[in-house]
Amino acid sequence: MILRVEGLETYIGEFHILQGVSLEVPPGEVTVILGRNGAGKTTTLRSIMGLLQPARGEIQFQGQPITGLPAHIIARKGIGYVPEDHGIFSTLTVEENLRLALGSRREELLEKVLELFPDLKVALRKRAGSLSGGQKQMLALGRALVTESRLLLIDEPSKGLAPFMVEKVGEVIRQIKEETTVVLVEQNFNLASAVGDRYYIVDDGRTVAHGEVAELVRDTSLQQRYLGVSLHRH
Ligand SMILES: Nc1ncnc2c1ncn2[C@@H]1O[C@H](COP(=O)(O)OP(=O)(O)O)[C@@H](O)[C@H]1O
Ligand SMILES: [Mg+2]
């Protein structure tokens, strides 16, 4: 396992938000985290990334404990994070955003990422704030990719995007998977089931079910119980 999370509990202020989240993430796969709005998915990613301090539980990355380490150290160890709000700098250009993330890494890396995102290549001189929602998401993914992370945590990349852009996000995640392990939080069940290998369901701050995505696709009662999505599938 590239990532193991065991019995994670996190408070935000006085609120006991995570009350027992456990995950095992095999390398080379896309593990999707599903669950209703407010279930604790974002809090889980933020806790893994060191942006929130867990009160209890253990997180291991590549066999090493990382629980409680600050976010910049965790990033340096090889975990990338694409937050829900993209985490891009609106007043900087696309290129400046990418170069900031690239740092002193090889220039070829930037070229490689731009090949994956032709939309960004033509928009290099544009201010990130002027991009469409879909382009911002591509820039956020591009920024994460130039950091050469071993593991990428991606939070709801399809949020607010038109259906054709959601499909594009799916293609990009499939390509990312060729080189990087992915933990994907996703509310869009069609996207989650199209790219995911394994799933975890988080409900009320706890992991309540997990298995292969192919099984979940067949298990409409589980979908209805925790996700309320099966009626929307076609
Ligand atoms: N800054 C905060 N202060 C208080 N409660 C919060 C804060 N951030 C999140 N929460 C609460 O924590 C719970 C889990 O939130 P979150 O992890 O964002 O859920 P999800 O990503 O699954 O929609 C929700 O009930 C939310 O209201
Ligand atoms: Mg969230």
mmCIF file of C-alpha atoms and ligand atoms in Angstrom:
data_model
loop_
_atom_site.group_PDB
_atom_site.id
_atom_site.type_symbol
_atom_site.label_atom_id
_atom_site.label_comp_id
_atom_site.label_asym_id
_atom_site.label_seq_id
_atom_site.Cartn_x
_atom_site.Cartn_y
_atom_site.Cartn_z
ATOM 1 C CA MET A 1 0.000 0.000 0.000
ATOM 2 C CA ILE A 2 1.315 3.445 -0.845
ATOM 3 C CA LEU A 3 -1.014 5.083 1.700
ATOM 4 C CA ARG A 4 -2.553 3.677 4.851
ATOM 5 C CA VAL A 5 -4.904 5.641 7.055
ATOM 6 C CA GLU A 6 -6.041 4.004 10.287
ATOM 7 C CA GLY A 7 -8.679 5.287 12.681
ATOM 8 C CA LEU A 8 -8.307 8.921 11.721
ATOM 9 C CA GLU A 9 -10.174 11.424 13.916
ATOM 10 C CA THR A 10 -10.100 15.158 13.280
ATOM 11 C CA TYR A 11 -11.729 18.082 15.043
ATOM 12 C CA ILE A 12 -12.462 21.417 13.433
ATOM 13 C CA GLY A 13 -12.715 23.780 16.366
ATOM 14 C CA GLU A 14 -14.927 21.981 18.860
ATOM 15 C CA PHE A 15 -16.607 19.816 16.211
ATOM 16 C CA HIS A 16 -15.634 16.149 16.023
ATOM 17 C CA ILE A 17 -15.747 15.929 12.219
ATOM 18 C CA LEU A 18 -13.801 12.751 11.440
ATOM 19 C CA GLN A 19 -14.676 9.937 13.834
ATOM 20 C CA GLY A 20 -12.872 6.992 12.297
ATOM 21 C CA VAL A 21 -11.595 7.076 8.735
ATOM 22 C CA SER A 22 -9.474 4.156 7.529
ATOM 23 C CA LEU A 23 -8.138 3.738 3.996
ATOM 24 C CA GLU A 24 -5.718 1.479 2.168
ATOM 25 C CA VAL A 25 -4.539 2.835 -1.160
ATOM 26 C CA PRO A 26 -2.698 0.445 -3.500
ATOM 27 C CA PRO A 27 -0.096 1.959 -5.831
ATOM 28 C CA GLY A 28 -0.979 2.541 -9.486
ATOM 29 C CA GLU A 29 -4.723 2.682 -8.907
ATOM 30 C CA VAL A 30 -7.432 5.300 -8.596
ATOM 31 C CA THR A 31 -9.112 5.024 -5.199
ATOM 32 C CA VAL A 32 -12.316 7.045 -5.072
ATOM 33 C CA ILE A 33 -13.793 8.480 -1.902
ATOM 34 C CA LEU A 34 -17.545 8.848 -2.172
ATOM 35 C CA GLY A 35 -20.153 10.162 0.208
ATOM 36 C CA ARG A 36 -22.817 12.771 0.707
ATOM 37 C CA ASN A 37 -22.192 16.470 0.998
ATOM 38 C CA GLY A 38 -20.733 17.223 4.421
ATOM 39 C CA ALA A 39 -19.719 13.596 5.027
ATOM 40 C CA GLY A 40 -16.073 14.501 5.687
ATOM 41 C CA LYS A 41 -14.364 13.838 2.355
ATOM 42 C CA THR A 42 -12.519 17.158 2.106
ATOM 43 C CA THR A 43 -11.617 16.975 5.801
ATOM 44 C CA THR A 44 -10.101 13.542 5.132
ATOM 45 C CA LEU A 45 -7.875 14.884 2.335
ATOM 46 C CA ARG A 46 -6.879 17.933 4.388
ATOM 47 C CA SER A 47 -5.982 15.707 7.333
ATOM 48 C CA ILE A 48 -3.823 13.423 5.158
ATOM 49 C CA MET A 49 -2.113 16.466 3.653
ATOM 50 C CA GLY A 50 -1.257 17.937 7.062
ATOM 51 C CA LEU A 51 -3.499 20.974 6.610
ATOM 52 C CA LEU A 52 -5.564 19.812 9.592
ATOM 53 C CA GLN A 53 -4.031 18.128 12.616
ATOM 54 C CA PRO A 54 -5.678 14.782 13.361
ATOM 55 C CA ALA A 55 -6.466 14.197 17.040
ATOM 56 C CA ARG A 56 -6.181 10.419 16.748
ATOM 57 C CA GLY A 57 -5.191 7.825 14.179
ATOM 58 C CA GLU A 58 -2.215 7.068 12.016
ATOM 59 C CA ILE A 59 -1.264 7.944 8.447
ATOM 60 C CA GLN A 60 1.518 6.081 6.640
ATOM 61 C CA PHE A 61 2.907 7.050 3.253
ATOM 62 C CA GLN A 62 5.195 4.498 1.600
ATOM 63 C CA GLY A 63 5.522 2.730 4.927
ATOM 64 C CA GLN A 64 6.601 5.852 6.853
ATOM 65 C CA PRO A 65 4.439 7.608 9.447
ATOM 66 C CA ILE A 66 3.495 11.124 8.336
ATOM 67 C CA THR A 67 0.802 11.823 10.950
ATOM 68 C CA GLY A 68 1.028 15.353 12.295
ATOM 69 C CA LEU A 69 3.772 16.541 9.938
ATOM 70 C CA PRO A 70 3.297 20.003 8.422
ATOM 71 C CA ALA A 71 1.869 20.214 4.890
ATOM 72 C CA HIS A 72 5.047 21.425 3.171
ATOM 73 C CA ILE A 73 6.996 18.435 4.507
ATOM 74 C CA ILE A 74 4.264 16.042 3.386
ATOM 75 C CA ALA A 75 4.282 17.677 -0.064
ATOM 76 C CA ARG A 76 8.057 17.254 -0.229
ATOM 77 C CA LYS A 77 7.677 13.561 0.558
ATOM 78 C CA GLY A 78 5.643 13.186 -2.632
ATOM 79 C CA ILE A 79 1.973 13.814 -1.962
ATOM 80 C CA GLY A 80 0.285 16.365 -4.227
ATOM 81 C CA TYR A 81 -3.057 18.003 -3.487
ATOM 82 C CA VAL A 82 -5.575 19.539 -5.866
ATOM 83 C CA PRO A 83 -8.066 21.315 -3.591
ATOM 84 C CA GLU A 84 -11.721 21.877 -4.361
ATOM 85 C CA ASP A 85 -11.168 25.598 -4.968
ATOM 86 C CA HIS A 86 -8.265 24.785 -7.363
ATOM 87 C CA GLY A 87 -5.584 26.522 -5.285
ATOM 88 C CA ILE A 88 -4.396 28.589 -8.251
ATOM 89 C CA PHE A 89 -3.254 32.211 -8.199
ATOM 90 C CA SER A 90 -5.883 34.234 -10.083
ATOM 91 C CA THR A 91 -3.770 37.334 -10.657
ATOM 92 C CA LEU A 92 -0.852 35.380 -12.123
ATOM 93 C CA THR A 93 -0.734 34.016 -15.650
ATOM 94 C CA VAL A 94 -1.160 30.340 -16.488
ATOM 95 C CA GLU A 95 2.558 30.069 -17.145
ATOM 96 C CA GLU A 96 3.491 31.780 -13.865
ATOM 97 C CA ASN A 97 1.178 29.417 -12.001
ATOM 98 C CA LEU A 98 2.819 26.410 -13.634
ATOM 99 C CA ARG A 99 6.372 27.712 -13.104
ATOM 100 C CA LEU A 100 5.750 28.402 -9.435
ATOM 101 C CA ALA A 101 4.711 24.779 -8.992
ATOM 102 C CA LEU A 102 7.561 23.551 -11.200
ATOM 103 C CA GLY A 103 10.185 25.302 -9.075
ATOM 104 C CA SER A 104 13.656 24.096 -9.998
ATOM 105 C CA ARG A 105 12.477 20.867 -11.607
ATOM 106 C CA ARG A 106 13.298 20.037 -15.230
ATOM 107 C CA GLU A 107 11.823 22.210 -17.998
ATOM 108 C CA GLU A 108 10.816 19.057 -19.930
ATOM 109 C CA LEU A 109 8.291 18.358 -17.219
ATOM 110 C CA LEU A 110 6.441 21.541 -18.062
ATOM 111 C CA GLU A 111 6.491 20.640 -21.778
ATOM 112 C CA LYS A 112 5.114 17.211 -20.992
ATOM 113 C CA VAL A 113 2.257 18.615 -18.925
ATOM 114 C CA LEU A 114 1.402 21.155 -21.629
ATOM 115 C CA GLU A 115 1.126 18.302 -24.133
ATOM 116 C CA LEU A 116 -1.507 16.788 -21.888
ATOM 117 C CA PHE A 117 -3.378 20.102 -21.696
ATOM 118 C CA PRO A 118 -3.396 21.802 -25.125
ATOM 119 C CA ASP A 119 -5.967 24.280 -23.736
ATOM 120 C CA LEU A 120 -3.376 25.567 -21.288
ATOM 121 C CA LYS A 121 -0.693 25.812 -23.941
ATOM 122 C CA VAL A 122 -2.692 28.366 -25.910
ATOM 123 C CA ALA A 123 -3.598 30.256 -22.727
ATOM 124 C CA LEU A 124 -0.091 30.496 -21.215
ATOM 125 C CA ARG A 125 -0.099 34.307 -21.085
ATOM 126 C CA LYS A 126 -3.660 34.636 -19.789
ATOM 127 C CA ARG A 127 -4.401 35.486 -16.191
ATOM 128 C CA ALA A 128 -5.580 32.375 -14.372
ATOM 129 C CA GLY A 129 -8.549 34.315 -13.002
ATOM 130 C CA SER A 130 -9.873 34.867 -16.528
ATOM 131 C CA LEU A 131 -10.048 31.146 -17.383
ATOM 132 C CA SER A 132 -13.247 29.117 -17.614
ATOM 133 C CA GLY A 133 -14.079 26.699 -14.783
ATOM 134 C CA GLY A 134 -12.839 23.777 -16.846
ATOM 135 C CA GLN A 135 -9.562 25.495 -17.748
ATOM 136 C CA LYS A 136 -8.988 26.389 -14.081
ATOM 137 C CA GLN A 137 -9.422 22.731 -13.174
ATOM 138 C CA MET A 138 -6.931 21.733 -15.892
ATOM 139 C CA LEU A 139 -4.472 24.318 -14.548
ATOM 140 C CA ALA A 140 -4.926 22.975 -11.018
ATOM 141 C CA LEU A 141 -4.238 19.426 -12.267
ATOM 142 C CA GLY A 142 -1.306 20.699 -14.365
ATOM 143 C CA ARG A 143 0.216 22.397 -11.310
ATOM 144 C CA ALA A 144 -0.032 19.177 -9.343
ATOM 145 C CA LEU A 145 1.497 17.161 -12.187
ATOM 146 C CA VAL A 146 4.661 19.272 -12.514
ATOM 147 C CA THR A 147 5.450 18.540 -8.859
ATOM 148 C CA GLU A 148 6.011 14.867 -9.819
ATOM 149 C CA SER A 149 4.118 13.552 -6.826
ATOM 150 C CA ARG A 150 3.928 9.830 -6.132
ATOM 151 C CA LEU A 151 0.393 10.238 -4.876
ATOM 152 C CA LEU A 152 -2.174 12.834 -5.894
ATOM 153 C CA LEU A 153 -5.173 13.762 -3.753
ATOM 154 C CA ILE A 154 -7.804 15.349 -5.997
ATOM 155 C CA ASP A 155 -10.926 16.936 -4.503
ATOM 156 C CA GLU A 156 -14.082 16.980 -6.662
ATOM 157 C CA PRO A 157 -12.506 17.983 -9.978
ATOM 158 C CA SER A 158 -15.851 17.777 -11.798
ATOM 159 C CA LYS A 159 -17.596 20.261 -9.538
ATOM 160 C CA GLY A 160 -19.500 22.893 -11.511
ATOM 161 C CA LEU A 161 -18.236 21.681 -14.884
ATOM 162 C CA ALA A 162 -20.273 21.093 -18.044
ATOM 163 C CA PRO A 163 -20.675 17.404 -19.029
ATOM 164 C CA PHE A 164 -18.106 17.546 -21.854
ATOM 165 C CA MET A 165 -15.532 19.017 -19.446
ATOM 166 C CA VAL A 166 -16.298 16.295 -16.896
ATOM 167 C CA GLU A 167 -15.449 13.761 -19.580
ATOM 168 C CA LYS A 168 -12.197 15.568 -20.263
ATOM 169 C CA VAL A 169 -11.334 15.513 -16.572
ATOM 170 C CA GLY A 170 -11.960 11.758 -16.662
ATOM 171 C CA GLU A 171 -9.545 11.339 -19.591
ATOM 172 C CA VAL A 172 -6.897 13.373 -17.804
ATOM 173 C CA ILE A 173 -7.245 11.321 -14.616
ATOM 174 C CA ARG A 174 -6.852 8.128 -16.636
ATOM 175 C CA GLN A 175 -3.633 9.512 -18.077
ATOM 176 C CA ILE A 176 -2.391 10.672 -14.666
ATOM 177 C CA LYS A 177 -2.992 7.147 -13.401
ATOM 178 C CA GLU A 178 -0.373 5.817 -15.820
ATOM 179 C CA GLU A 179 2.318 7.439 -13.671
ATOM 180 C CA THR A 180 0.804 8.438 -10.357
ATOM 181 C CA THR A 181 -1.429 6.866 -7.744
ATOM 182 C CA VAL A 182 -4.629 8.855 -7.271
ATOM 183 C CA VAL A 183 -7.070 9.358 -4.415
ATOM 184 C CA LEU A 184 -10.106 11.003 -5.940
ATOM 185 C CA VAL A 185 -12.968 12.571 -4.025
ATOM 186 C CA GLU A 186 -15.907 12.708 -6.391
ATOM 187 C CA GLN A 187 -19.661 13.306 -6.129
ATOM 188 C CA ASN A 188 -20.225 12.595 -9.805
ATOM 189 C CA PHE A 189 -20.878 8.858 -9.693
ATOM 190 C CA ASN A 190 -20.510 8.419 -13.446
ATOM 191 C CA LEU A 191 -17.028 9.929 -13.357
ATOM 192 C CA ALA A 192 -16.085 8.046 -10.185
ATOM 193 C CA SER A 193 -17.157 4.734 -11.672
ATOM 194 C CA ALA A 194 -15.500 5.462 -15.021
ATOM 195 C CA VAL A 195 -12.030 6.103 -13.557
ATOM 196 C CA GLY A 196 -12.075 4.407 -10.140
ATOM 197 C CA ASP A 197 -10.615 0.994 -9.293
ATOM 198 C CA ARG A 198 -11.512 0.847 -5.593
ATOM 199 C CA TYR A 199 -13.878 2.897 -3.532
ATOM 200 C CA TYR A 200 -14.413 4.007 0.031
ATOM 201 C CA ILE A 201 -17.654 5.509 1.246
ATOM 202 C CA VAL A 202 -17.420 8.132 3.981
ATOM 203 C CA ASP A 203 -20.590 8.826 5.944
ATOM 204 C CA ASP A 204 -20.882 11.037 9.015
ATOM 205 C CA GLY A 205 -17.116 11.223 9.391
ATOM 206 C CA ARG A 206 -16.475 7.479 9.156
ATOM 207 C CA THR A 207 -15.523 5.040 6.412
ATOM 208 C CA VAL A 208 -18.543 2.760 6.256
ATOM 209 C CA ALA A 209 -17.946 0.639 3.150
ATOM 210 C CA HIS A 210 -15.201 -0.176 0.675
ATOM 211 C CA GLY A 211 -14.443 -2.521 -2.165
ATOM 212 C CA GLU A 212 -14.051 -2.657 -5.914
ATOM 213 C CA VAL A 213 -15.808 0.035 -7.934
ATOM 214 C CA ALA A 214 -17.177 -2.660 -10.276
ATOM 215 C CA GLU A 215 -19.037 -4.205 -7.301
ATOM 216 C CA LEU A 216 -20.426 -0.858 -6.205
ATOM 217 C CA VAL A 217 -21.743 -0.195 -9.706
ATOM 218 C CA ARG A 218 -23.842 -3.376 -9.398
ATOM 219 C CA ASP A 219 -24.907 -2.698 -5.799
ATOM 220 C CA THR A 220 -27.727 -0.203 -6.201
ATOM 221 C CA SER A 221 -28.909 -0.613 -2.607
ATOM 222 C CA LEU A 222 -25.502 0.438 -1.250
ATOM 223 C CA GLN A 223 -25.520 3.376 -3.656
ATOM 224 C CA GLN A 224 -28.947 4.432 -2.496
ATOM 225 C CA ARG A 225 -28.165 4.008 1.180
ATOM 226 C CA TYR A 226 -25.072 6.193 1.254
ATOM 227 C CA LEU A 227 -24.961 8.147 -1.951
ATOM 228 C CA GLY A 228 -28.546 8.541 -3.103
ATOM 229 C CA VAL A 229 -27.265 8.301 -6.649
ATOM 230 C CA SER A 230 -28.626 5.160 -8.239
ATOM 231 C CA LEU A 231 -31.790 6.877 -9.443
ATOM 232 C CA HIS A 232 -29.700 9.332 -11.413
ATOM 233 C CA ARG A 233 -27.726 6.758 -13.305
ATOM 234 C CA HIS A 234 -28.489 5.899 -16.865
HETATM 235 N N1 LIG B 1 -14.250 25.333 8.964
HETATM 236 C C1 LIG B 1 -15.256 24.585 9.418
HETATM 237 N N2 LIG B 1 -15.893 24.887 10.564
HETATM 238 C C2 LIG B 1 -16.913 24.114 11.037
HETATM 239 N N3 LIG B 1 -17.348 23.014 10.426
HETATM 240 C C3 LIG B 1 -16.749 22.653 9.289
HETATM 241 C C4 LIG B 1 -15.666 23.411 8.720
HETATM 242 N N4 LIG B 1 -15.262 22.788 7.574
HETATM 243 C C5 LIG B 1 -16.075 21.722 7.445
HETATM 244 N N5 LIG B 1 -16.949 21.647 8.457
HETATM 245 C C6 LIG B 1 -17.990 20.599 8.647
HETATM 246 O O1 LIG B 1 -17.375 19.345 8.580
HETATM 247 C C7 LIG B 1 -18.211 18.411 7.928
HETATM 248 C C8 LIG B 1 -17.444 17.748 6.828
HETATM 249 O O2 LIG B 1 -17.101 18.707 5.835
HETATM 250 P P1 LIG B 1 -16.303 18.323 4.529
HETATM 251 O O3 LIG B 1 -15.144 17.480 4.904
HETATM 252 O O4 LIG B 1 -16.034 19.586 3.801
HETATM 253 O O5 LIG B 1 -17.402 17.439 3.766
HETATM 254 P P2 LIG B 1 -17.444 16.924 2.258
HETATM 255 O O6 LIG B 1 -16.153 17.299 1.598
HETATM 256 O O7 LIG B 1 -17.659 15.432 2.378
HETATM 257 O O8 LIG B 1 -18.630 17.583 1.621
HETATM 258 C C9 LIG B 1 -19.435 19.183 7.471
HETATM 259 O O9 LIG B 1 -20.479 18.951 8.377
HETATM 260 C C10 LIG B 1 -18.991 20.625 7.512
HETATM 261 O O10 LIG B 1 -20.074 21.456 7.820
HETATM 262 MG MG MG B 2 -15.748 18.517 0.010
#
